Structures are given as structure tokens and as C-alpha cells.
Tab-separated table of C-alpha atoms in Angstrom:
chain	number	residue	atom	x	y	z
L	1	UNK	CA	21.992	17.677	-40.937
L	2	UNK	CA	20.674	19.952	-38.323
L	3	UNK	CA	17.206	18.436	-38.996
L	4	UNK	CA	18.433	15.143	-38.035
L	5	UNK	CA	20.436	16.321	-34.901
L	6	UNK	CA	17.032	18.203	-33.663
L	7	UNK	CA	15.206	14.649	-34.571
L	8	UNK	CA	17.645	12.665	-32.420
L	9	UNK	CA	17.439	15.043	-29.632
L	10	UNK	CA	13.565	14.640	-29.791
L	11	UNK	CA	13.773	10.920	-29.692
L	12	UNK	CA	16.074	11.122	-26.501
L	13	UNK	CA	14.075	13.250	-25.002
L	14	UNK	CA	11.024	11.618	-25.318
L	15	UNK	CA	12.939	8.472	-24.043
L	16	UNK	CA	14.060	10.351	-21.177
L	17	UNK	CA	10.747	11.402	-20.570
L	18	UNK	CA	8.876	7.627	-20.611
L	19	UNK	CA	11.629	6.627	-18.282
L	20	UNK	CA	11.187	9.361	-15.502
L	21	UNK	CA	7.596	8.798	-16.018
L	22	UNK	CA	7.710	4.945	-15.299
L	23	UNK	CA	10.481	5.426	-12.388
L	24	UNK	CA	8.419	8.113	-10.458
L	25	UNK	CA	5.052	5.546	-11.090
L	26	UNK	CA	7.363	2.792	-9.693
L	27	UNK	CA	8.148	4.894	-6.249
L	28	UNK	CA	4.451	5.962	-6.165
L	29	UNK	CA	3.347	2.383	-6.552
L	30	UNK	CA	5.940	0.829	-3.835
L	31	UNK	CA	5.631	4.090	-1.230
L	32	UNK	CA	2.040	5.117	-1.269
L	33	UNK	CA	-0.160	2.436	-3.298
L	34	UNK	CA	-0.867	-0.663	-3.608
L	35	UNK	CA	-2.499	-2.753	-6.467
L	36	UNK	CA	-4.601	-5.752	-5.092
L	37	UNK	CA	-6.583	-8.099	-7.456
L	38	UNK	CA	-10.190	-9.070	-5.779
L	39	UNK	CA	-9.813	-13.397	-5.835
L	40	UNK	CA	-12.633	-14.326	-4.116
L	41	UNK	CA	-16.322	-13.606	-3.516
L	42	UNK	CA	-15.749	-12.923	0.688
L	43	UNK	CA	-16.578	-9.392	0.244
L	44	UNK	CA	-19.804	-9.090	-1.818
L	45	UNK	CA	-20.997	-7.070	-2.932
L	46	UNK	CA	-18.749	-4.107	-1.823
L	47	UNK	CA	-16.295	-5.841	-3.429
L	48	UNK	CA	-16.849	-8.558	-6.689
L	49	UNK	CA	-14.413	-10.807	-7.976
L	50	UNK	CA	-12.441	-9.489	-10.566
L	51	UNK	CA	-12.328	-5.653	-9.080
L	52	UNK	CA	-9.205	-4.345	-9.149
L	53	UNK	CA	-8.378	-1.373	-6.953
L	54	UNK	CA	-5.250	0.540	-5.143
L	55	UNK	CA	-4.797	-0.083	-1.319
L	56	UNK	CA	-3.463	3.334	0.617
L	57	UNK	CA	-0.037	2.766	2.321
L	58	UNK	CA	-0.256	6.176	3.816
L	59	UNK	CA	-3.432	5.520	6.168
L	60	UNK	CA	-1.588	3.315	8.408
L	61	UNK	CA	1.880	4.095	8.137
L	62	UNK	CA	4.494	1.853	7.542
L	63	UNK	CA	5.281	-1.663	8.521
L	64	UNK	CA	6.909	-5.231	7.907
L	65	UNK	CA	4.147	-5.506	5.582
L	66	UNK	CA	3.339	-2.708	4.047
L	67	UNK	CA	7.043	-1.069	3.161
L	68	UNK	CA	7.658	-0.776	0.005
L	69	UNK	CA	8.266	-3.440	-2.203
L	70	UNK	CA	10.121	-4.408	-5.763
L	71	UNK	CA	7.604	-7.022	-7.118
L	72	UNK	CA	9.392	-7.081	-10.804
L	73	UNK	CA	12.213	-7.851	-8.819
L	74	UNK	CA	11.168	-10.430	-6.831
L	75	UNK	CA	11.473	-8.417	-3.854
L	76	UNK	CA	8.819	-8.770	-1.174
L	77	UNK	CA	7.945	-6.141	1.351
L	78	UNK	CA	8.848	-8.179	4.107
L	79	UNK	CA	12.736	-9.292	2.024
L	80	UNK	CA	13.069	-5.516	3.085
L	81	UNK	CA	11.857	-4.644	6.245
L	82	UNK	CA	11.797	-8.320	8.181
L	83	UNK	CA	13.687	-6.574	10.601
L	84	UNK	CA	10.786	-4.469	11.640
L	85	UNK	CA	8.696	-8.022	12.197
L	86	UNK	CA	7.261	-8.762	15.732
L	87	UNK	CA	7.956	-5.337	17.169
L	88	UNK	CA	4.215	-4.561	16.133
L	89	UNK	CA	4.918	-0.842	15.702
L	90	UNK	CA	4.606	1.005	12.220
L	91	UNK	CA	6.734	4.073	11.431
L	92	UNK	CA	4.436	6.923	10.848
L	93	UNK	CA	1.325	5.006	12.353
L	94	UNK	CA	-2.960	5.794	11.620
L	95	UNK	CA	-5.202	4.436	13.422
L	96	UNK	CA	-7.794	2.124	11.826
L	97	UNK	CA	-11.420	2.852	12.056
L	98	UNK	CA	-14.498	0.157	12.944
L	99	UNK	CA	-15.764	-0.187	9.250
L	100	UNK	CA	-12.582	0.339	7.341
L	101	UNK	CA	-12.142	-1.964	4.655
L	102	UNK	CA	-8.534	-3.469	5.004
L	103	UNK	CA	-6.027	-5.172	3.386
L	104	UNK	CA	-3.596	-7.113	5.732
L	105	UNK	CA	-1.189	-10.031	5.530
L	106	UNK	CA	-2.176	-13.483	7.344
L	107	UNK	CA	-0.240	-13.884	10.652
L	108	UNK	CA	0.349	-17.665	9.914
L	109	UNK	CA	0.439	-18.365	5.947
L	110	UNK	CA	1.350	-14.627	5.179
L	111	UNK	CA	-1.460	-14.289	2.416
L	112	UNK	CA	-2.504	-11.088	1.593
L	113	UNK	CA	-6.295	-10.989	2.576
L	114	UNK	CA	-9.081	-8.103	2.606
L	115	UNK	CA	-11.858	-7.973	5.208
L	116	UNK	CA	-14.370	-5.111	6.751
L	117	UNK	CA	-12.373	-4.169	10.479
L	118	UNK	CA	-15.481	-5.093	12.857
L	119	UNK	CA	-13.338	-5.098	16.285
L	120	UNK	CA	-11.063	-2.770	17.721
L	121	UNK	CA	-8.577	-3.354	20.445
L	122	UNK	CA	-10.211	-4.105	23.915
L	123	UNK	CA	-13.852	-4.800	22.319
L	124	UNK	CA	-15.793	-8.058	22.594
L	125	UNK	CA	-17.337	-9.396	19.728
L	126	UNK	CA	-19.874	-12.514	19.174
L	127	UNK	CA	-22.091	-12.828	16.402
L	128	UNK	CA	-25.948	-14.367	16.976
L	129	UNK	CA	-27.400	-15.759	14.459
L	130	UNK	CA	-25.931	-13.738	11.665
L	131	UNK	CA	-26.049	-10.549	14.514
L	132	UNK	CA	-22.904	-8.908	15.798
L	133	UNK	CA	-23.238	-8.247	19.076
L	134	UNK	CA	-20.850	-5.552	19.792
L	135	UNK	CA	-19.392	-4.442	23.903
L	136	UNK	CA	-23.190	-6.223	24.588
L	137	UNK	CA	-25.516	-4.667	21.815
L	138	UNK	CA	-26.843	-5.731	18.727
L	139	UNK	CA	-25.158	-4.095	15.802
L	140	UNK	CA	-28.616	-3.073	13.466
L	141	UNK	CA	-29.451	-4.929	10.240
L	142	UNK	CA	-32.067	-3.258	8.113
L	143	UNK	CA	-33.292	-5.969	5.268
L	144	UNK	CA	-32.326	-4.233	1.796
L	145	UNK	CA	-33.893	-6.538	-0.437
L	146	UNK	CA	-31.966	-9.334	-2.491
L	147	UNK	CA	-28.621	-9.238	-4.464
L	148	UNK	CA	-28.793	-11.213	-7.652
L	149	UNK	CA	-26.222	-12.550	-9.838
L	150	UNK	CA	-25.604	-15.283	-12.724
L	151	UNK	CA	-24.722	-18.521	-11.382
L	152	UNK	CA	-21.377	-19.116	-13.410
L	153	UNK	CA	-17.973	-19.618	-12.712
L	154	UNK	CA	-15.905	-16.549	-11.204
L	155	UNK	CA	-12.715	-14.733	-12.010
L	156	UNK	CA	-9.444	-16.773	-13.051
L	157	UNK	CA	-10.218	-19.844	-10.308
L	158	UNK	CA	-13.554	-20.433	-12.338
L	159	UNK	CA	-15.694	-20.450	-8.782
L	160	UNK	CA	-19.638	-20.796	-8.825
L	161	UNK	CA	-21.297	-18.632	-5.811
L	162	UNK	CA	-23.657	-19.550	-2.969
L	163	UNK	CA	-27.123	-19.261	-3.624
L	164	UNK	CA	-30.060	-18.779	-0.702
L	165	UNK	CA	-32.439	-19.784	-4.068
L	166	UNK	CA	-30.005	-22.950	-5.000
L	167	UNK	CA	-29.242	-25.664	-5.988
L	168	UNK	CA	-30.007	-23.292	-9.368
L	169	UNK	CA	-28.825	-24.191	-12.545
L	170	UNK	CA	-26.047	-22.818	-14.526
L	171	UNK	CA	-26.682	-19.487	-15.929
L	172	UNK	CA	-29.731	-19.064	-14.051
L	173	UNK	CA	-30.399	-16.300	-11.415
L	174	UNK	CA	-28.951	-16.518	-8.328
L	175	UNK	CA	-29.897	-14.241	-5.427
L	176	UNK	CA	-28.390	-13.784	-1.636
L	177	UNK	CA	-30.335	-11.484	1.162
L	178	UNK	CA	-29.284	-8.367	1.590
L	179	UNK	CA	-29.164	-6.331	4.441
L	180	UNK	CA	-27.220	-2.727	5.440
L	181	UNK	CA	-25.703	-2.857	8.609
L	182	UNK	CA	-24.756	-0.036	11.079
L	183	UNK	CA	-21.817	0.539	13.340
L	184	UNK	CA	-22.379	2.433	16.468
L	185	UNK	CA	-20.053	4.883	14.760
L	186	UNK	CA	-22.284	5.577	11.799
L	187	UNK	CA	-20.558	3.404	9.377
L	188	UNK	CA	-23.031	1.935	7.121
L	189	UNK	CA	-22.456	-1.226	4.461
L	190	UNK	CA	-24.116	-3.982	2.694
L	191	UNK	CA	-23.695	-7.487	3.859
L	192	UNK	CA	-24.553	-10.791	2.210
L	193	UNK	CA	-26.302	-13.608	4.320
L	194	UNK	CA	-27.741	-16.510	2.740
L	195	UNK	CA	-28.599	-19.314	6.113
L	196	UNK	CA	-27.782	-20.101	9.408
L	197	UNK	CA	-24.031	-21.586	9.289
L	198	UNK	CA	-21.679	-22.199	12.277
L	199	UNK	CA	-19.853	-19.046	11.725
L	200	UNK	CA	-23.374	-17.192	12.311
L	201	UNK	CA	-23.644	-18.551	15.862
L	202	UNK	CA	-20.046	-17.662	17.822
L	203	UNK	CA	-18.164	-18.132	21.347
L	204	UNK	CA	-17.682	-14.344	22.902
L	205	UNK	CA	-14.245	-12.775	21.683
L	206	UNK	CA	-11.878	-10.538	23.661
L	207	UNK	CA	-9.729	-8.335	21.397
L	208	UNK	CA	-6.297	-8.345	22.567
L	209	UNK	CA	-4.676	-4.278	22.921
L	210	UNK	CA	-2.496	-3.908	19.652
L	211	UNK	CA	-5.090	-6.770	17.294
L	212	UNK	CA	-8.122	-6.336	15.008
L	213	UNK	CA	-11.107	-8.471	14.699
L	214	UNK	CA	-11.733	-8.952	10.986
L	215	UNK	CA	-15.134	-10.022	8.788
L	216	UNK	CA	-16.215	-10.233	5.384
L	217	UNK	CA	-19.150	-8.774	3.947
L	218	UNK	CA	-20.406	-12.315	2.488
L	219	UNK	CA	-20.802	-13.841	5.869
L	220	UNK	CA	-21.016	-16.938	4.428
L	221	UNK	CA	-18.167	-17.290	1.907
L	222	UNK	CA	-15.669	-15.950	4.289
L	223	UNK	CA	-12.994	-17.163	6.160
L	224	UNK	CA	-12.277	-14.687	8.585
L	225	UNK	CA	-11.444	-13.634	12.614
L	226	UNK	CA	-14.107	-15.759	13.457
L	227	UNK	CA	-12.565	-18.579	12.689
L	228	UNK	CA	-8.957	-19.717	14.533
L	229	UNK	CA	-5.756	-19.292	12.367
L	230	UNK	CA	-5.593	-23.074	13.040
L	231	UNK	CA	-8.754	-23.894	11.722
L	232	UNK	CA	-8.286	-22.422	8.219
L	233	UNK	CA	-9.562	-19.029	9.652
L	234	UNK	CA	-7.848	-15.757	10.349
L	235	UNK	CA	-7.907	-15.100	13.948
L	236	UNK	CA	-6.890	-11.913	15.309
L	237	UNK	CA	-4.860	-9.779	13.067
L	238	UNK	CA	-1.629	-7.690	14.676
L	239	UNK	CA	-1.413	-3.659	14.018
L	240	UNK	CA	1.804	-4.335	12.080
L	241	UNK	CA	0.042	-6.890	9.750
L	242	UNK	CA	-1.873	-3.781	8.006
L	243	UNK	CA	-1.120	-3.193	4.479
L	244	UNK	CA	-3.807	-0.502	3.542
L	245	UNK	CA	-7.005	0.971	3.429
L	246	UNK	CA	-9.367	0.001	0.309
L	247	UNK	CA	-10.792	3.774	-0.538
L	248	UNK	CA	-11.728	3.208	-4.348
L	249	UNK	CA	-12.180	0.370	-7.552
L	250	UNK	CA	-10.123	1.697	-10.171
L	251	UNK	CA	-10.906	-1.578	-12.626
L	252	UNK	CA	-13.253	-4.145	-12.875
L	253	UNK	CA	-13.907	-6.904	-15.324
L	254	UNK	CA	-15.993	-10.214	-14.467
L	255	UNK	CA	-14.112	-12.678	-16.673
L	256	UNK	CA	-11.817	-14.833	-16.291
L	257	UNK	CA	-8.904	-11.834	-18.091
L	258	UNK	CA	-8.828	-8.844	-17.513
L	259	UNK	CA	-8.321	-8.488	-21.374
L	260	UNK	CA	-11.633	-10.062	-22.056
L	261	UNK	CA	-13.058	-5.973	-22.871
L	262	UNK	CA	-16.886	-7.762	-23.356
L	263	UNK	CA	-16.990	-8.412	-19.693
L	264	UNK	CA	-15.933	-5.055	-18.134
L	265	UNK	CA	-17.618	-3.612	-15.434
L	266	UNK	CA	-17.952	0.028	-16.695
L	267	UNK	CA	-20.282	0.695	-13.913
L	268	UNK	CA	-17.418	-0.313	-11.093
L	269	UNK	CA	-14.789	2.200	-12.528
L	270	UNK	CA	-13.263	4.670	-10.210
L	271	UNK	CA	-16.117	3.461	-7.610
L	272	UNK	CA	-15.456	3.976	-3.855
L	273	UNK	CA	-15.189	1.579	-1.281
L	274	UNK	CA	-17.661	2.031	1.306
């Protein structure tokens, strides 16, 4: 009898235990973290489709947009802190840095989007072709040879990418210039460029005080602060819009589920964001 009693115990306890376990991973999920599912290939190849990573709450502070949120209930971020909308203030505030790597809800359609922060408050931006020219100067580009990838669908929405090599058949190599580009900070990264589009040749931007001028790292497969809100683009992007900094991949698989193991990225685990 006794036996039994200590057996029940055990079972409660270990009960007990799952539940406290799953209630202080809910708080540490809706407080601090974020989990964000990479879509689209806008940020190659710092970021591929079908990355999975964490966004940090805690580098910006809080907002409309980044308090926590109850997604198995429905509950959006904004369902609980609308009231802080428009006031573009965050409780607890960071500053972001050129370079960052950002994710931040749409000012118009509310879409949760992730970009590289090129402009900060006050600076004026135009890119040349493909060349940022920051306050007046050329932001550097260094040539570092050629990404390469299959060219095959992409992640859950099945999407083919842009080749500089194309049209190129299906399964066959696809490959994109590479360059590294430098911030006058010392930020380095890896951007993707394949031609000369309309986005690589730009009218001079202002950034307004309490905004952020956004890009992606595939210059040409991104819709971004270059482009007007009203012209499918992003525009300028308020402080309180911020949802997190992108510091590390904690997952990665290129298929179109993440349960399909064969097409894991083992080489993208636990990789940081740079």
C-alpha cells in the first residue's frame, strides 16, 4: 500500500514538475523571446529560408509590438498593449545599432518583417548602383566571390530564387555575387546582388528623428525602406514598431517541414546572426 502511495506521489510530482516547466517556458517565450520562422529569401545568405531563430525582446525594450503575447490563445501583442500605439515610446527602451538585424512589425499591413537597420534617425541614405551612400560617402563593398545554391522551390510557399547565371534549369546550380559590406561603424555582412534593378539606383532619403531606414541583405529579393509603404515597400519604420534583435539560428531545415529530418541544416544550428 505504501508502495503505491509513494508511486502516486511520484506521478504528481513529476506532473507538477512538466507543468512549472512549460508555464515558466511560456513567460520566457512571451517576456524575453521571440520565435520567428525565416519565409522568404530577402535576407540571404545571413539568413535562408527555413531558419528558425529567437528574436530578443530585451534589446529594445518594450512596446505595442513587442509586449508580450498569448499566441495559443489567440492573443496578439498589440490585443494587449494597443494602448501604448502611436505614442512611439517603449518602456525600458535600447537603442538600435546601424547593422543590427531586426525584426519589426509593418506600419501599414502590420506584418512581422526582418531587415539589416542601414539608417538611423537624422541620416540620409541613397543607394547608387547597388552602393549605399551614407551622410555623402560610399559605404565599401569588397567582392567575396559567388553564393551558390540549387535552383528549387523554397520553404512551405515552394519559391524558386533569383539567379545572376539564369534562366537555369531546375536542380541546376544557381549562383548570386557576393560581396561583404562595411558600416562606418565596423559592422561587417554579406550581401547578395545579382543586376542593376530600380531599387539599386534611389532618390536621397531623410530619416525622420524617432524612424529607421531598413534593407535586406538580398538587394534584389527585398521589399524594403526603399520602397514607399504605398508601393508594396516598407518605408520608414517607427521606434515603437521594433520587436527584437536577431542574435542567433537556433533551427534550420530547407524543406518544405520542418519534420522533413533529411533536409536539416546541421551546419545552421545555434549559428549567430551577424
Amino acid at each position: 500500500m505504501a508502495s503505491e502511495e509513494k508511486s502516486g506521489n511520484s506521478i504528481v510530482e513529476t506532473i507538477k514538475t512538466v507543468v512549472y516547466a512549460l508555464l515558466i517556458a511560456g513567460v520566457f517565450r512571451t517576456l524575453f523571446f521571440q520565435p520567428f520562422w525565416i519565409p522568404s529569401g530577402s535576407m540571404k545568405e545571413t539568413l535562408l529560408i527555413g531558419d528558425f531563430l529567437f528574436v530578443n525582446k530585451m534589446a529594445y525594450g518594450y512596446s505595442y509590438a513587442s509586449c508580450p503575447s498569448l499566441p495559443f490563445a489567440g492573443v496578439d501583442a498589440e490585443d494587449l498593449c494597443g494602448f501604448l500605439k502611436n505614442d512611439n515610446n517603449r518602456i525600458w527602451g535600447g537603442e538600435p545599432e546601424r547593422g543590427d538585424v531586426v525584426v519589426f512589425r509593418h506600419p501599414v499591413s502590420g506584418v512581422d518583417y526582418i531587415k539589416r537597420l542601414v539608417g538611423l534617425p537624422g541620416d540620409t541614405l541613397q543607394v547608387k548602383n547597388g552602393v549605399i551612400i551614407l551622410n555623402g560617402k560610399p559605404v565599401p563593398q569588397e567582392p567575396d566571390g559567388i553564393f551558390t545554391e540549387t535552383n528549387a522551390p523554397q520553404g512551405p510557399q515552394g519559391r524558386r530564387p533569383g539567379c545572376e547565371n539564369g534562366p537555369v534549369a531546375l536542380g541546376a546550380v544557381c549562383e548570386k555575387p557576393r560581396f561583404v559590406e562595411t558600416f562606418p561603424n565596423g559592422t561587417s555582412h554579406k550581401i547578395l546582388n545579382i543586376a542593376d534593378l530600380p531599387a539599386d539606383n534611389t532618390a536621397v532619403f531623410r530619416v525622420p528623428e524617432g524612424q529607421f531606414f531598413f534593407m535586406g541583405d538580398n538587394r534584389d529579393n527585398s521589399a524594403d525602406s526603399r520602397l514607399a509603404q504605398v508601393r508594396g515597400g516598407v518605408g520608414f519604420v517607427p521606434y515603437e514598431n521594433l520587436i527584437g534583435r536577431a542574435d542567433r539560428i537556433v533551427f534550420s531545415s530547407a524543406g518544405a517541414s520542418m519534420l522533413y529530418f533529411w533536409t536539416w541544416r546541421g551546419d545552421r544550428f545555434l549559428k549567430g546572426v551577424h
